Amino acid sequence: MKVLKFGGTSVADAPSIKLVKDIVADTVTDKTVVVVSAFGGVTDLLLHAALLASVQNADYKDVLKDIEVRHLNAVKELIPITAQSQVLSRVKSDINTLETLLEGAYLIKEITPRLSDKIVSYGELLSAYIISEYFLQEGMDAAYKDSRELIKTNEDAGKASVLFESTNVNCTTYFSEVENRIIVLPGFIASSENGNSTTLGRGGSDYTAAIVAAAIDAEVLEKWTDVSGMFTANPKLVKQARAISNISYEEAMELSHFGAKVLYPPSIQPVLAKGISIHIKNTSAPDDAGTLITKNKNEKGKTVRGITHVANMALLSLEGPGMVGVPGISKRFFEVLSRADISVVFITQASSEHSICVGISADDVDIAVEVVNTSFQYEIERGKIKSAIAERGLSIIALVGDNMKHHQGLSGKMFSTLGRNNVNIRAIAQGASERNISAVIIESDVKKALNALHEEFFEENIKQLNLFVMGVGNVGAKFLEQVREQRKFLKENLKLNLRVIGISNSRTMVFDEQGIPLKDWESRLAEGKKANKIGFFERVQQLNYRNSIFVDNTDSDAVASTYNSYLANSISVVTCNKVACSSAYENYKELKDLARTYNAPFLFETNVGAGLPIIDTLKHLIASGDKILKIQAVLSGSLNFVFNHFDDSTTFHDVVERAMAEGYTEPDPKIDLSGIDVMRKILILARESGNRLEISDIENKPFLPQETLDTHNNEDFFASLKKHEADFQKLYADAQKADSKLKYVAQYEDGKASVGLQQIPKGHDFYNLEGSDNIVLFYTKRYPNQPMIIKGAGAGADVTASGIFADIIRIGNF
Ligand code: ADP
Ligand code: ASP
Ligand code: MG
C-alpha cells in the first residue's frame, strides 16, 4: 500500500487535478490511499469568511460565493455533463450548510473554535468528494471515505491531539476490508469521540497522510506538492536553491521546524516511528527525482544540508540586576509563558545571567509581555528587574545538518558571511542537538541573508555580484558592453556571476530584480522612471542584495556626494569620477573610513591612468611594507597627445582642437590644459601614499597665458589659443634647442606635489612616451634608483571601462 498526499496547489483547479489523476493512475501498488488538501487557498478563504461573519461584516457572502464558484467550475470541467447534476447538487448542498454555519456566526457575532473547525472542514470535504467523483468518471476503481470516521482526536478545536489507539484500529480495519483500489480521503480533518469535527492544525493534511501511512504500514508516503522536493533553501526566495536528493528524518524535521514549509513538522513523527520513507515529489514535474526522507543518517561529508527561516518572530527579553545569581528566575519566566500557551522557539541566555532572551511568534508577544510583567511585578516595582522588552519584525534563520557537529568553523563562516553583508544579528543559538545553528535577524534582511549563506555553503563558490550603474555615456556604455561580453567567461572561470540590477543616466532610471538584459539596456532605460540620485540609492538599499556594488561613470559632484550613503550600508562603490577623492581631505578620509567600517570596498583605480593598475600597485607596495619616496608621472593622456602632435608645422590651436574632436580631452579642454585634471590625479596618488594633502597644496605652474586661463567658454578659449600661438611656438623651439621634448609632468616628493610643463631630455623614461599614454615612476624604499614603472594607454573610454571592470573583479575576489 502507498499513501499519496496532494497539497493545496496540486489540487488548485481542474487542470491540476487532471495531473493528479495521471499520477494516481500510474502508481503501481495493490492499494493507493489518496489524501487531498482543500483546493489551494480555500482554507484561508473559509477562515476569512468566518472572521468577517463573526464581526457582522456581510462581505462574508462574497467570499462564500467565490468558494462556491471555484468548486462548481471544477465540477463542470472535470465531470461529463451527463453525470454532473448529482455532483453539483451535493456541492451546492454543502455550500448551503456552510452558509448556515456562517450565518450563525454572523447572528451571534462570534466564532468559537469548534464552529471554526466545522467551517474549515468543508475545504477538504469538498475537494476530496469532487476528486473521488472525477476518478470514478475516469473509470478508476475509487472510493471516497470521510476521514472523520477514521481519525479520532480529543476536543481541542483548532489543533486537536490524535487518539492513536482508536485511530489505528479504525484505519487497519477499514483498509483491510475496503475492496476498491483507490481510496480518496480529505486531509486535515478528524472528529472527536463525541462526533464533533476537529482539525489537525494548519498544514495538517501532511499529518493525516502520515497517520494513515503509519497505521497501515504503507511502503512509502508520497507527498506531492508544487516544488521538486525539499530544497537547500526556500526556492521562492533563493533562485539558486536545489532539491536535496536524500535527507534524514531528523534533518527534515529540523528544516521544517525552521520554516521549510514543504513539510509540516509533526507529520514526520508517525512515519518516523515506523521507519516509512517520505518521498517529496512535484505534481507538475512528476519525472523530477524529488527528495527521499529516510531514517538513514546523512551520507558522510555533507555538513550543511539546508538553510531556512521562520518569519514573524519577536524577541522577548527580561533583564535586570536582580536576576544575577537568583535561582528560579528562568524557571518562573518559562513557566509563565507556558501557562499562557506561548511556545518558545528559541532561547539565549547571556552567561552573566543578567538577562534572558527568547524568540517567540510575533502574534504572541503582546500577551507574553503582559503575563511576564504581571508575574514579575514585585521585582519590577522594586527596580530589581526591568519590564519585559519586546522587539518585533524579526526572523530566525538557521543552518541545518546532521554532520555539522563534527566540523569546526561553520558558525564562524555563517556569521562572517552575514557580517560582510551588513546583516545585523540580534541573537544566536545553537541547538543542543547541534543539528542547527540559528540566528535572529531583522525581517527585511532575510532574503539577503538566505542568499548570501546559500552562496557560501552551496554554490561551489559562484559569487553573485549585483551591479547598480549610474552614468551610461562613453565609459558607462562601454562598461556595460564589456560586462555583457565577459559574463560567461567570468562565471565559468572566476566563478563570478555579474548581474546589472539598476541603470540610470541623468534622465531616467530602471531596475530589474532578475537582472537587466544587457542586449537591450538602452530601450529598457529609455522606458524607465524619471531619474533621481537619492531615489536610486533608496531603491538599492531597499532591494538589499548581498554583494551590491554601486558603479559611478559620471563626473558629477552630486553623484559623488551620495557615496557615503552607499558605503554606510555596506554597498561597495566603484568610480571613475575623480570628484570624491580629490575633494576636501576630510571627505576622502570619511569615505575610506566608511569603507573599512562597513566592509564595503571603495575603489577608484580609473581616477589615475584609466585602466592602468596604478593605485592597486601603490596599495600593494605599501601593504607589503614599502615606502613611497617619490612619484614622477605623466598622467594626462590629453596633454601627452597634444604635445606629441605639436610642432612648428602646425598650430597649437589646431592640435588641441583635434585632441578634443578625437575624444582625448574633457568636454571642457581647459580642465586638461590648465593642469587641473593632473593636479587631481597626483593629489590622489599622494593621498593613497599616506599623505594628508589638499588640492590647494599642489604647486601648478601653468604654461597657458593668464588671459587664456581666464576665458569662460570653449569659443573664447580657442580664440585665445590662436592669439597666443607665438608663445606656444616658443615653448616648442626652446625644447628643440635643448634636444628635449615637452611633457606635462606631475611630481610628488617629501609631502610636496607639483605639476607643470617640462623639457624632457633624450634618454629619460618620459622622452619616448607616445600617443595618449601615461607613465608613472614609483621611487620607493625598495626601488630607490631604478623606479617601478607603469606605462600604457591612459585615456579612452575602452580602457577606462576595463579599469572599472577590474575594480569589480577585485571586489568579487575580496
Ligand atoms: P502543499 O500545499 O503541497 O502542502 P506547501 O505550500 O505547504 O505545499 O509547501 C510547499 C512550499 O514550501 C513551496 O512552494 C515552497 O515555497 C515552500 N518551501 C519553504 N522552504 C522550502 C524548502 N526548503 N524546500 C522546498 N520548499 C520550501
Ligand atoms: N488545507 C489546510 C491548510 O491550508 C491543510 C493542508 O493543506 O495541509 O492549512
Ligand atoms: Mg502544506
Tab-separated table of N, CA and C in Angstrom, residues 200-333:
chain	number	residue	atom	x	y	z
A	200	LEU	N	-6.465	19.296	12.407
A	200	LEU	CA	-5.143	18.925	12.930
A	200	LEU	C	-4.147	20.076	12.885
A	201	GLY	N	-4.630	21.305	12.671
A	201	GLY	CA	-3.709	22.443	12.588
A	201	GLY	C	-3.373	22.745	11.148
A	202	ARG	N	-2.963	24.000	10.884
A	202	ARG	CA	-2.661	24.398	9.510
A	202	ARG	C	-1.589	23.499	8.914
A	203	GLY	N	-1.762	23.173	7.657
A	203	GLY	CA	-0.808	22.265	7.006
A	203	GLY	C	-1.037	20.814	7.405
A	204	GLY	N	-2.166	20.557	8.087
A	204	GLY	CA	-2.394	19.253	8.703
A	204	GLY	C	-2.683	18.092	7.765
A	205	SER	N	-2.854	18.348	6.478
A	205	SER	CA	-3.099	17.218	5.574
A	205	SER	C	-1.880	16.299	5.496
A	206	ASP	N	-0.708	16.873	5.649
A	206	ASP	CA	0.503	16.043	5.693
A	206	ASP	C	0.389	15.057	6.855
A	207	TYR	N	-0.116	15.580	7.962
A	207	TYR	CA	-0.239	14.764	9.169
A	207	TYR	C	-1.233	13.627	8.932
A	208	THR	N	-2.388	13.959	8.340
A	208	THR	CA	-3.382	12.923	8.023
A	208	THR	C	-2.708	11.781	7.250
A	209	ALA	N	-1.949	12.176	6.225
A	209	ALA	CA	-1.326	11.169	5.366
A	209	ALA	C	-0.349	10.322	6.164
A	210	ALA	N	0.403	10.983	7.071
A	210	ALA	CA	1.399	10.244	7.846
A	210	ALA	C	0.731	9.299	8.843
A	211	ILE	N	-0.354	9.764	9.440
A	211	ILE	CA	-1.067	8.925	10.418
A	211	ILE	C	-1.577	7.655	9.714
A	212	VAL	N	-2.174	7.847	8.551
A	212	VAL	CA	-2.712	6.700	7.828
A	212	VAL	C	-1.579	5.783	7.372
A	213	ALA	N	-0.520	6.386	6.830
A	213	ALA	CA	0.604	5.575	6.336
A	213	ALA	C	1.161	4.719	7.458
A	214	ALA	N	1.314	5.313	8.649
A	214	ALA	CA	1.874	4.563	9.777
A	214	ALA	C	0.895	3.467	10.207
A	215	ALA	N	-0.399	3.810	10.253
A	215	ALA	CA	-1.387	2.838	10.725
A	215	ALA	C	-1.431	1.609	9.833
A	216	ILE	N	-1.298	1.811	8.522
A	216	ILE	CA	-1.441	0.665	7.610
A	216	ILE	C	-0.093	0.125	7.135
A	217	ASP	N	1.006	0.592	7.766
A	217	ASP	CA	2.343	0.141	7.361
A	217	ASP	C	2.575	0.303	5.872
A	218	ALA	N	2.334	1.502	5.363
A	218	ALA	CA	2.491	1.750	3.925
A	218	ALA	C	3.940	1.570	3.496
A	219	GLU	N	4.162	1.242	2.213
A	219	GLU	CA	5.548	1.108	1.705
A	219	GLU	C	6.227	2.466	1.716
A	220	VAL	N	5.438	3.478	1.382
A	220	VAL	CA	6.028	4.808	1.271
A	220	VAL	C	4.909	5.845	1.412
A	221	LEU	N	5.292	7.027	1.883
A	221	LEU	CA	4.359	8.148	1.886
A	221	LEU	C	4.868	9.138	0.851
A	222	GLU	N	4.081	9.321	-0.207
A	222	GLU	CA	4.499	10.296	-1.225
A	222	GLU	C	3.772	11.607	-0.978
A	223	LYS	N	4.537	12.655	-0.847
A	223	LYS	CA	3.910	13.956	-0.661
A	223	LYS	C	4.081	14.736	-1.963
A	224	TRP	N	2.982	14.973	-2.655
A	224	TRP	CA	3.028	15.661	-3.950
A	224	TRP	C	2.695	17.135	-3.740
A	225	THR	N	3.609	18.015	-4.234
A	225	THR	CA	3.428	19.436	-3.964
A	225	THR	C	3.825	20.274	-5.187
A	226	ASP	N	4.131	21.549	-4.970
A	226	ASP	CA	4.431	22.412	-6.120
A	226	ASP	C	5.918	22.659	-6.299
A	227	VAL	N	6.757	21.932	-5.580
A	227	VAL	CA	8.210	22.031	-5.787
A	227	VAL	C	8.781	20.624	-5.892
A	228	SER	N	9.962	20.524	-6.534
A	228	SER	CA	10.519	19.199	-6.794
A	228	SER	C	11.323	18.666	-5.614
A	229	GLY	N	10.795	18.819	-4.429
A	229	GLY	CA	11.470	18.246	-3.274
A	229	GLY	C	11.729	19.266	-2.203
A	230	MET	N	12.481	18.800	-1.206
A	230	MET	CA	12.904	19.703	-0.152
A	230	MET	C	14.173	20.372	-0.663
A	231	PHE	N	14.196	21.677	-0.649
A	231	PHE	CA	15.312	22.397	-1.261
A	231	PHE	C	16.328	22.846	-0.221
A	232	THR	N	17.510	23.158	-0.745
A	232	THR	CA	18.561	23.651	0.146
A	232	THR	C	18.161	24.978	0.784
A	233	ALA	N	17.188	25.659	0.196
A	233	ALA	CA	16.591	26.861	0.795
A	233	ALA	C	15.266	27.073	0.084
A	234	ASN	N	14.413	27.880	0.663
A	234	ASN	CA	13.114	28.107	0.034
A	234	ASN	C	13.304	28.624	-1.401
A	235	PRO	N	12.897	27.821	-2.399
A	235	PRO	CA	13.167	28.206	-3.788
A	235	PRO	C	12.473	29.505	-4.199
A	236	LYS	N	11.463	29.912	-3.433
A	236	LYS	CA	10.808	31.179	-3.795
A	236	LYS	C	11.680	32.371	-3.414
A	237	LEU	N	12.602	32.164	-2.485
A	237	LEU	CA	13.452	33.275	-2.047
A	237	LEU	C	14.876	33.160	-2.563
A	238	VAL	N	15.316	31.921	-2.807
A	238	VAL	CA	16.700	31.716	-3.250
A	238	VAL	C	16.652	31.010	-4.601
A	239	LYS	N	16.946	31.790	-5.646
A	239	LYS	CA	16.828	31.235	-7.006
A	239	LYS	C	17.763	30.052	-7.237
A	240	GLN	N	18.922	30.093	-6.587
A	240	GLN	CA	19.928	29.050	-6.837
A	240	GLN	C	19.686	27.779	-6.018
A	241	ALA	N	18.656	27.772	-5.199
A	241	ALA	CA	18.423	26.601	-4.349
A	241	ALA	C	18.160	25.372	-5.214
A	242	ARG	N	18.502	24.191	-4.696
A	242	ARG	CA	18.250	22.972	-5.482
A	242	ARG	C	17.696	21.881	-4.556
A	243	ALA	N	17.070	20.913	-5.180
A	243	ALA	CA	16.447	19.850	-4.389
A	243	ALA	C	17.525	18.978	-3.746
A	244	ILE	N	17.252	18.532	-2.526
A	244	ILE	CA	18.177	17.638	-1.817
A	244	ILE	C	17.686	16.222	-2.126
A	245	SER	N	18.567	15.346	-2.629
A	245	SER	CA	18.029	14.061	-3.071
A	245	SER	C	17.684	13.137	-1.893
A	246	ASN	N	18.561	13.093	-0.874
A	246	ASN	CA	18.317	12.235	0.295
A	246	ASN	C	18.515	13.020	1.564
A	247	ILE	N	17.683	12.782	2.519
A	247	ILE	CA	17.848	13.510	3.769
A	247	ILE	C	17.305	12.651	4.901
A	248	SER	N	17.873	12.829	6.102
A	248	SER	CA	17.393	12.009	7.235
A	248	SER	C	16.133	12.629	7.829
A	249	TYR	N	15.383	11.809	8.535
A	249	TYR	CA	14.179	12.310	9.219
A	249	TYR	C	14.516	13.514	10.088
A	250	GLU	N	15.613	13.346	10.856
A	250	GLU	CA	15.938	14.395	11.825
A	250	GLU	C	16.233	15.711	11.120
A	251	GLU	N	16.978	15.594	10.017
A	251	GLU	CA	17.310	16.822	9.296
A	251	GLU	C	16.052	17.448	8.698
A	252	ALA	N	15.220	16.586	8.130
A	252	ALA	CA	13.997	17.098	7.512
A	252	ALA	C	13.120	17.773	8.557
A	253	MET	N	13.083	17.184	9.740
A	253	MET	CA	12.259	17.740	10.803
A	253	MET	C	12.822	19.088	11.234
A	254	GLU	N	14.127	19.134	11.364
A	254	GLU	CA	14.770	20.386	11.777
A	254	GLU	C	14.517	21.474	10.728
A	255	LEU	N	14.660	21.082	9.450
A	255	LEU	CA	14.424	22.058	8.381
A	255	LEU	C	12.984	22.549	8.415
A	256	SER	N	12.046	21.620	8.608
A	256	SER	CA	10.656	22.071	8.567
A	256	SER	C	10.298	22.833	9.837
A	257	HIS	N	10.909	22.444	10.946
A	257	HIS	CA	10.678	23.211	12.169
A	257	HIS	C	11.125	24.651	11.971
A	258	PHE	N	12.229	24.828	11.241
A	258	PHE	CA	12.741	26.165	10.992
A	258	PHE	C	12.198	26.760	9.714
A	259	GLY	N	11.017	26.348	9.313
A	259	GLY	CA	10.332	27.110	8.273
A	259	GLY	C	10.266	26.497	6.896
A	260	ALA	N	10.893	25.346	6.640
A	260	ALA	CA	10.763	24.761	5.311
A	260	ALA	C	9.348	24.206	5.212
A	261	LYS	N	8.456	25.066	4.759
A	261	LYS	CA	7.025	24.800	4.821
A	261	LYS	C	6.640	23.548	4.018
A	262	VAL	N	7.553	23.074	3.201
A	262	VAL	CA	7.240	21.938	2.345
A	262	VAL	C	6.824	20.707	3.160
A	263	LEU	N	7.191	20.687	4.430
A	263	LEU	CA	6.774	19.564	5.276
A	263	LEU	C	6.252	20.125	6.583
A	264	TYR	N	5.152	19.545	7.061
A	264	TYR	CA	4.570	20.004	8.320
A	264	TYR	C	5.219	19.174	9.430
A	265	PRO	N	5.985	19.800	10.339
A	265	PRO	CA	6.861	19.033	11.231
A	265	PRO	C	6.218	17.823	11.917
A	266	PRO	N	5.035	17.938	12.556
A	266	PRO	CA	4.525	16.771	13.277
A	266	PRO	C	4.284	15.593	12.341
A	267	SER	N	4.138	15.887	11.048
A	267	SER	CA	3.762	14.818	10.131
A	267	SER	C	4.835	13.756	10.021
A	268	ILE	N	6.059	14.111	10.405
A	268	ILE	CA	7.110	13.103	10.285
A	268	ILE	C	6.980	12.060	11.399
A	269	GLN	N	6.547	12.492	12.561
A	269	GLN	CA	6.545	11.624	13.742
A	269	GLN	C	5.977	10.216	13.512
A	270	PRO	N	4.720	10.096	13.032
A	270	PRO	CA	4.168	8.734	12.912
A	270	PRO	C	4.954	7.847	11.959
A	271	VAL	N	5.423	8.412	10.825
A	271	VAL	CA	6.151	7.560	9.880
A	271	VAL	C	7.560	7.290	10.356
A	272	LEU	N	8.115	8.229	11.105
A	272	LEU	CA	9.457	8.047	11.658
A	272	LEU	C	9.461	6.822	12.580
A	273	ALA	N	8.441	6.733	13.429
A	273	ALA	CA	8.378	5.623	14.383
A	273	ALA	C	8.353	4.282	13.658
A	274	LYS	N	7.777	4.275	12.449
A	274	LYS	CA	7.671	3.014	11.691
A	274	LYS	C	8.771	2.858	10.650
A	275	GLY	N	9.595	3.863	10.515
A	275	GLY	CA	10.660	3.797	9.514
A	275	GLY	C	10.162	3.848	8.076
A	276	ILE	N	9.004	4.442	7.868
A	276	ILE	CA	8.470	4.557	6.490
A	276	ILE	C	9.071	5.790	5.814
A	277	SER	N	9.514	5.631	4.590
A	277	SER	CA	10.136	6.777	3.897
A	277	SER	C	9.079	7.750	3.400
A	278	ILE	N	9.493	9.010	3.332
A	278	ILE	CA	8.627	10.030	2.738
A	278	ILE	C	9.298	10.489	1.447
A	279	HIS	N	8.521	10.494	0.378
A	279	HIS	CA	9.093	10.920	-0.895
A	279	HIS	C	8.382	12.214	-1.310
A	280	ILE	N	9.129	13.305	-1.402
A	280	ILE	CA	8.501	14.574	-1.795
A	280	ILE	C	8.634	14.719	-3.309
A	281	LYS	N	7.513	14.945	-3.978
A	281	LYS	CA	7.517	14.973	-5.446
A	281	LYS	C	6.737	16.181	-5.946
A	282	ASN	N	6.992	16.538	-7.186
A	282	ASN	CA	6.350	17.705	-7.787
A	282	ASN	C	5.229	17.267	-8.737
A	283	THR	N	4.011	17.686	-8.442
A	283	THR	CA	2.862	17.284	-9.246
A	283	THR	C	3.002	17.747	-10.697
A	284	SER	N	3.562	18.941	-10.907
A	284	SER	CA	3.664	19.369	-12.311
A	284	SER	C	4.955	18.917	-12.977
A	285	ALA	N	5.852	18.263	-12.243
A	285	ALA	CA	7.053	17.691	-12.868
A	285	ALA	C	7.290	16.308	-12.268
A	286	PRO	N	6.395	15.371	-12.552
A	286	PRO	CA	6.468	14.075	-11.862
A	286	PRO	C	7.750	13.288	-12.169
A	287	ASP	N	8.451	13.654	-13.243
A	287	ASP	CA	9.676	12.913	-13.545
A	287	ASP	C	10.879	13.388	-12.730
A	288	ASP	N	10.766	14.543	-12.112
A	288	ASP	CA	11.881	15.006	-11.266
A	288	ASP	C	12.052	14.042	-10.094
A	289	ALA	N	13.317	13.860	-9.694
A	289	ALA	CA	13.593	12.837	-8.668
A	289	ALA	C	12.954	13.155	-7.315
A	290	GLY	N	12.878	14.404	-6.952
A	290	GLY	CA	12.307	14.753	-5.654
A	290	GLY	C	13.261	14.463	-4.507
A	291	THR	N	12.731	14.483	-3.290
A	291	THR	CA	13.563	14.237	-2.101
A	291	THR	C	13.053	13.020	-1.358
A	292	LEU	N	13.982	12.137	-1.021
A	292	LEU	CA	13.612	10.950	-0.265
A	292	LEU	C	14.064	11.148	1.185
A	293	ILE	N	13.087	11.104	2.092
A	293	ILE	CA	13.411	11.287	3.514
A	293	ILE	C	13.359	9.917	4.173
A	294	THR	N	14.498	9.504	4.738
A	294	THR	CA	14.562	8.159	5.318
A	294	THR	C	15.232	8.193	6.680
A	295	LYS	N	15.243	7.024	7.327
A	295	LYS	CA	15.865	7.014	8.640
A	295	LYS	C	17.388	6.990	8.567
A	296	ASN	N	17.913	6.717	7.381
A	296	ASN	CA	19.368	6.712	7.241
A	296	ASN	C	19.944	8.068	7.588
A	297	LYS	N	20.994	8.041	8.375
A	297	LYS	CA	21.697	9.287	8.664
A	297	LYS	C	22.338	9.768	7.369
A	298	ASN	N	22.552	11.065	7.303
A	298	ASN	CA	23.032	11.568	6.014
A	298	ASN	C	24.441	11.068	5.692
A	299	GLU	N	24.704	10.948	4.397
A	299	GLU	CA	25.996	10.413	3.966
A	299	GLU	C	27.123	11.265	4.514
A	300	LYS	N	28.262	10.615	4.611
A	300	LYS	CA	29.429	11.298	5.182
A	300	LYS	C	29.757	12.571	4.404
A	301	GLY	N	30.317	13.496	5.109
A	301	GLY	CA	30.875	14.661	4.415
A	301	GLY	C	29.930	15.835	4.294
A	302	LYS	N	28.651	15.547	4.131
A	302	LYS	CA	27.761	16.683	3.928
A	302	LYS	C	27.452	17.330	5.279
A	303	THR	N	27.757	18.571	5.401
A	303	THR	CA	27.546	19.222	6.699
A	303	THR	C	26.243	20.000	6.690
A	304	VAL	N	26.260	21.131	5.990
A	304	VAL	CA	25.053	21.935	5.968
A	304	VAL	C	24.136	21.391	4.880
A	305	ARG	N	22.925	20.986	5.268
A	305	ARG	CA	22.012	20.410	4.280
A	305	ARG	C	20.993	21.417	3.770
A	306	GLY	N	20.634	22.358	4.603
A	306	GLY	CA	19.636	23.328	4.177
A	306	GLY	C	19.717	24.584	5.020
A	307	ILE	N	19.130	25.642	4.472
A	307	ILE	CA	19.087	26.924	5.184
A	307	ILE	C	17.642	27.377	5.196
A	308	THR	N	17.149	27.670	6.373
A	308	THR	CA	15.720	28.011	6.432
A	308	THR	C	15.488	29.257	7.256
A	309	HIS	N	14.263	29.692	7.247
A	309	HIS	CA	13.941	30.807	8.139
A	309	HIS	C	12.515	30.699	8.648
A	310	VAL	N	12.293	31.254	9.802
A	310	VAL	CA	10.937	31.361	10.358
A	310	VAL	C	10.639	32.848	10.446
A	311	ALA	N	9.573	33.249	9.749
A	311	ALA	CA	9.236	34.673	9.747
A	311	ALA	C	8.360	35.004	10.951
A	312	ASN	N	8.026	36.281	11.052
A	312	ASN	CA	7.068	36.724	12.072
A	312	ASN	C	7.491	36.361	13.492
A	313	MET	N	8.750	36.646	13.800
A	313	MET	CA	9.241	36.347	15.145
A	313	MET	C	9.405	37.632	15.940
A	314	ALA	N	9.460	37.446	17.261
A	314	ALA	CA	9.781	38.572	18.134
A	314	ALA	C	10.735	38.075	19.204
A	315	LEU	N	11.531	38.980	19.733
A	315	LEU	CA	12.390	38.634	20.857
A	315	LEU	C	11.785	39.232	22.113
A	316	LEU	N	11.775	38.436	23.145
A	316	LEU	CA	11.236	38.911	24.409
A	316	LEU	C	12.382	38.812	25.396
A	317	SER	N	12.758	39.931	26.020
A	317	SER	CA	13.847	39.790	26.978
A	317	SER	C	13.498	40.383	28.322
A	318	LEU	N	14.122	39.767	29.298
A	318	LEU	CA	13.924	40.178	30.674
A	318	LEU	C	15.320	40.402	31.220
A	319	GLU	N	15.549	41.562	31.795
A	319	GLU	CA	16.881	41.773	32.349
A	319	GLU	C	16.838	42.652	33.578
A	320	GLY	N	17.911	42.631	34.306
A	320	GLY	CA	17.973	43.459	35.499
A	320	GLY	C	18.958	42.900	36.491
A	321	PRO	N	19.467	43.756	37.361
A	321	PRO	CA	20.491	43.312	38.323
A	321	PRO	C	19.952	42.234	39.260
A	322	GLY	N	18.647	42.249	39.486
A	322	GLY	CA	18.057	41.298	40.426
A	322	GLY	C	18.027	39.877	39.903
A	323	MET	N	18.534	39.681	38.701
A	323	MET	CA	18.485	38.320	38.154
A	323	MET	C	19.763	37.553	38.426
A	324	VAL	N	20.823	38.286	38.736
A	324	VAL	CA	22.125	37.632	38.859
A	324	VAL	C	22.152	36.745	40.100
A	325	GLY	N	22.488	35.510	39.863
A	325	GLY	CA	22.666	34.589	40.977
A	325	GLY	C	21.383	34.228	41.706
A	326	VAL	N	20.248	34.673	41.208
A	326	VAL	CA	18.997	34.315	41.880
A	326	VAL	C	18.408	33.088	41.199
A	327	PRO	N	18.342	31.969	41.899
A	327	PRO	CA	17.839	30.784	41.225
A	327	PRO	C	16.338	30.899	40.960
A	328	GLY	N	15.916	30.215	39.947
A	328	GLY	CA	14.475	30.116	39.734
A	328	GLY	C	13.859	31.176	38.852
A	329	ILE	N	14.660	32.200	38.467
A	329	ILE	CA	14.060	33.247	37.627
A	329	ILE	C	13.681	32.671	36.261
A	330	SER	N	14.627	31.919	35.682
A	330	SER	CA	14.345	31.351	34.364
A	330	SER	C	13.142	30.423	34.443
A	331	LYS	N	13.106	29.642	35.501
A	331	LYS	CA	12.004	28.692	35.651
A	331	LYS	C	10.673	29.447	35.651
A	332	ARG	N	10.626	30.505	36.443
A	332	ARG	CA	9.378	31.275	36.509
A	332	ARG	C	9.028	31.887	35.163
A	333	PHE	N	10.073	32.390	34.490
A	333	PHE	CA	9.879	33.039	33.191
A	333	PHE	C	9.265	32.047	32.186
